Amino acid sequence: MRGLTQDTTRVLQEAVERHADGRLVLLTSFQKEESVIVDELARLDALDAVRFVTIDTGVLFPETLTTWKAFEDRWGITVHVEDASAPEGTPAWTGPEHCCGVQKVAALERALAGADAWITGIRREQAPTRAGAELVEADEKRGGIPKYNPLAHWTDKDLWTRIMDRGIPYHPLHDQDYASIGCAPCTKPGSGREGRWAGTDKTECGLHV
C-alpha cells in the first residue's frame, strides 16, 4: 500500500497547494472512500483548505445521517448541504427517474459554484464507467477545472486495510454488503455499484458522466 498512499498524499497535497484559497470542494456521501480521504486530509493538516459538501435528497438512509455526524465529530468539520429533495408539496422521491439526474446535477452545480477544483472518491474498480479514471482529470463539463480522484487506483481491500489500521469511522451499511450507498428507496446490497438503482440499467446519477 505504500505506493498507493504516496500517490494519494501527493494528489491531495497538490490539490490543497494549488487551491489554497478555499475554493476546493470535497463532495461526500459518507461512504468508505470519503472516510479514507478525510482522514488523509486531517493527517495533512488540510481540513481547513477544503469545503465539504453533501447532496441531500431527503431520502437518505438513517445510517447515512449517523455517519455524517460521525464525520463531523471525528474531524471537527462542517458538512455543507445542497438540497435535492422533492419540491415542497410533492411526495418524497421513490425512484431513480426522479432525483438521480437533473436534481442531483443541479445540486452539484450549486456546490461547485465559485470552486476552482473538486475532490471525489471515484475508483477504477467501482464500475466499467469509471475504469479509465485518472488521479487528476480536467472536468470539461465545468470549464476544465481540476477533478482530483486520489483513490483512483485503490481496491476495496486497500480501503478496508486503511480503515481498520487507523480506526476510521465508516458507513455501517458497508457491513451489510452494501458496497455503494445512495438513497434508501433505490439502493440494495451488492458488490461494486450493482446495488445502486437495483433492478434498472442505471449505473450513474449524472454527477460524474
Coordinates of C-alpha atoms in Angstrom, one line a residue:
M1 CA 0.0 0.0 0.0
R2 CA 3.0 2.3 0.3
G3 CA 2.8 3.4 -3.3
L4 CA -1.0 4.0 -3.2
T5 CA -0.6 6.1 -0.1
Q6 CA 2.2 8.1 -1.7
D7 CA 0.0 8.8 -4.7
T8 CA -3.0 9.7 -2.6
T9 CA -0.9 12.0 -0.4
R10 CA 0.7 13.6 -3.4
V11 CA -2.6 14.2 -5.2
L12 CA -4.2 15.7 -2.1
Q13 CA -1.2 17.9 -1.3
E14 CA -1.2 19.2 -4.9
A15 CA -4.9 19.9 -4.6
V16 CA -4.5 21.8 -1.4
E17 CA -1.4 23.7 -2.5
R18 CA -2.9 24.8 -5.9
H19 CA -6.3 25.8 -4.4
A20 CA -5.3 27.0 -1.0
D21 CA -7.7 30.0 -1.3
G22 CA -10.6 27.8 0.0
R23 CA -12.2 27.1 -3.4
L24 CA -11.6 23.3 -3.2
V25 CA -14.7 21.1 -2.7
L26 CA -14.9 17.6 -1.5
L27 CA -18.3 16.0 -2.4
T28 CA -19.1 13.4 0.1
S29 CA -21.9 10.8 0.5
F30 CA -20.1 9.4 3.7
Q31 CA -19.0 6.2 2.1
K32 CA -15.8 4.4 2.8
E33 CA -13.9 6.3 0.1
E34 CA -14.6 9.6 1.8
S35 CA -13.7 8.1 5.2
V36 CA -10.2 7.5 3.8
I37 CA -9.9 10.8 2.0
V38 CA -11.0 12.9 5.0
D39 CA -8.6 11.0 7.3
E40 CA -5.7 11.7 4.9
L41 CA -6.6 15.4 4.7
A42 CA -6.6 15.5 8.5
R43 CA -3.2 14.0 8.6
L44 CA -2.0 16.6 6.1
D45 CA -3.5 19.3 8.4
A46 CA -5.5 20.4 5.4
L47 CA -9.1 20.2 6.6
D48 CA -9.5 24.0 6.7
A49 CA -8.5 24.2 3.0
V50 CA -11.5 22.1 1.8
R51 CA -15.2 22.9 1.7
F52 CA -17.1 19.7 2.5
V53 CA -20.4 19.3 0.7
T54 CA -23.1 16.6 0.6
I55 CA -26.2 16.4 -1.6
D56 CA -29.3 15.5 0.5
T57 CA -32.2 14.1 -1.5
G58 CA -34.4 13.8 1.6
V59 CA -34.5 10.1 1.4
L60 CA -31.1 9.2 2.8
F61 CA -30.6 6.1 5.0
P62 CA -30.7 6.8 8.7
E63 CA -27.3 5.2 8.8
T64 CA -26.0 7.8 6.4
L65 CA -27.2 10.6 8.8
T66 CA -25.4 8.8 11.6
T67 CA -22.2 8.6 9.6
W68 CA -22.5 12.2 8.7
K69 CA -22.5 13.1 12.4
A70 CA -19.6 10.8 13.0
F71 CA -17.5 12.6 10.3
E72 CA -18.2 16.0 11.9
D73 CA -17.5 14.7 15.4
R74 CA -14.3 12.8 14.5
W75 CA -12.7 15.5 12.4
G76 CA -14.4 18.7 13.6
I77 CA -15.6 19.6 10.1
T78 CA -18.8 21.2 8.9
V79 CA -20.5 19.5 6.0
H80 CA -22.5 21.9 3.9
V81 CA -25.7 20.7 2.4
E82 CA -27.1 21.1 -1.1
D83 CA -30.8 20.2 -1.2
A84 CA -32.0 17.8 -3.9
S85 CA -35.2 16.7 -2.1
A86 CA -38.6 16.6 -3.8
P87 CA -40.2 20.0 -4.2
E88 CA -42.5 21.2 -1.4
G89 CA -46.0 19.7 -1.7
T90 CA -44.9 16.7 -3.7
P91 CA -44.2 13.1 -2.4
A92 CA -40.7 12.1 -1.4
W93 CA -38.5 10.6 -4.1
T94 CA -39.2 7.0 -4.8
G95 CA -37.0 6.0 -7.7
P96 CA -34.0 6.9 -9.9
E97 CA -36.1 8.6 -12.6
H98 CA -36.7 11.4 -10.1
C99 CA -33.9 12.7 -8.0
C100 CA -31.0 10.8 -9.6
G101 CA -30.5 13.1 -12.6
V102 CA -31.5 16.7 -13.0
Q103 CA -32.0 17.4 -9.3
K104 CA -28.6 16.0 -8.3
V105 CA -26.7 17.6 -11.1
A106 CA -28.3 21.0 -10.2
A107 CA -27.2 20.5 -6.6
L108 CA -23.7 19.7 -7.7
E109 CA -23.5 22.8 -9.8
R110 CA -24.5 24.8 -6.8
A111 CA -21.9 23.0 -4.7
L112 CA -19.2 23.9 -7.2
A113 CA -20.3 27.5 -7.8
G114 CA -17.2 29.6 -7.2
A115 CA -15.0 26.5 -6.8
D116 CA -11.9 26.0 -8.9
A117 CA -11.4 22.3 -8.2
W118 CA -13.1 19.3 -6.6
I119 CA -12.2 16.0 -4.9
T120 CA -14.1 12.8 -5.4
G121 CA -13.9 9.2 -4.2
I122 CA -14.0 7.7 -7.7
R123 CA -12.1 4.4 -8.1
R124 CA -11.5 2.4 -11.3
E125 CA -12.6 -0.8 -9.6
Q126 CA -16.1 0.5 -8.9
A127 CA -17.7 0.2 -12.4
P128 CA -16.8 0.0 -16.1
T129 CA -17.9 3.6 -16.4
R130 CA -15.1 4.5 -14.0
A131 CA -12.4 2.2 -15.3
G132 CA -10.5 5.0 -17.0
A133 CA -10.4 7.3 -14.1
E134 CA -7.2 9.2 -13.6
L135 CA -5.7 10.7 -10.4
V136 CA -6.2 14.2 -11.8
E137 CA -8.6 15.0 -14.6
A138 CA -9.9 18.1 -16.3
D139 CA -13.6 18.4 -15.7
E140 CA -14.6 19.5 -19.2
K141 CA -18.3 19.8 -18.3
R142 CA -17.3 22.5 -15.8
G143 CA -14.9 24.7 -17.7
G144 CA -12.0 22.3 -17.4
I145 CA -11.5 22.7 -13.6
P146 CA -9.3 20.0 -12.0
K147 CA -11.1 17.0 -10.7
Y148 CA -9.0 15.0 -8.2
N149 CA -9.6 11.3 -7.8
P150 CA -6.9 10.4 -5.2
L151 CA -8.2 6.8 -4.7
A152 CA -8.5 6.0 -8.4
H153 CA -6.2 3.0 -8.1
W154 CA -7.4 1.7 -4.8
T155 CA -9.2 -1.6 -4.4
D156 CA -11.9 -2.4 -1.8
K157 CA -9.3 -4.4 0.1
D158 CA -6.9 -1.4 0.2
L159 CA -9.7 0.7 1.6
W160 CA -10.6 -1.7 4.3
T161 CA -7.0 -2.2 5.3
R162 CA -6.6 1.5 5.8
I163 CA -9.9 1.9 7.7
M164 CA -9.1 -1.0 10.1
D165 CA -5.5 0.1 10.6
R166 CA -6.4 3.6 11.5
G167 CA -9.8 3.0 13.2
I168 CA -11.5 5.4 10.8
P169 CA -15.3 5.8 11.1
Y170 CA -17.2 4.3 8.2
H171 CA -20.8 3.8 7.0
P172 CA -22.3 0.8 8.8
L173 CA -24.3 -0.4 5.8
H174 CA -21.0 -1.5 4.3
D175 CA -21.1 -4.3 6.9
Q176 CA -24.4 -5.4 5.4
D177 CA -23.0 -6.0 1.9
Y178 CA -23.8 -2.5 0.6
A179 CA -20.7 -1.7 -1.4
S180 CA -22.1 1.5 -2.8
I181 CA -24.7 3.6 -0.9
G182 CA -27.1 6.1 -2.3
C183 CA -30.8 6.8 -1.4
A184 CA -32.8 4.4 0.6
P185 CA -35.6 3.8 -1.9
C186 CA -33.3 2.6 -4.7
T187 CA -30.2 1.1 -3.1
K188 CA -29.8 -2.6 -2.3
P189 CA -26.9 -4.7 -1.2
G190 CA -24.5 -5.6 -3.9
S191 CA -20.9 -5.5 -5.0
G192 CA -19.3 -2.6 -6.9
R193 CA -22.2 -0.4 -7.9
E194 CA -24.6 -3.3 -8.5
G195 CA -26.8 -2.3 -5.6
R196 CA -27.3 1.3 -6.9
W197 CA -30.7 1.7 -8.7
A198 CA -31.1 -2.1 -8.3
G199 CA -33.3 -3.7 -10.9
T200 CA -32.5 -1.0 -13.5
D201 CA -29.8 -0.4 -16.1
K202 CA -28.8 2.8 -14.4
T203 CA -25.2 3.0 -13.2
E204 CA -24.5 6.7 -12.7
C205 CA -26.7 9.6 -11.4
G206 CA -25.1 12.1 -13.7
L207 CA -22.6 13.7 -11.4
H208 CA -19.5 12.0 -13.0
V209 CA -20.6 11.5 -16.6

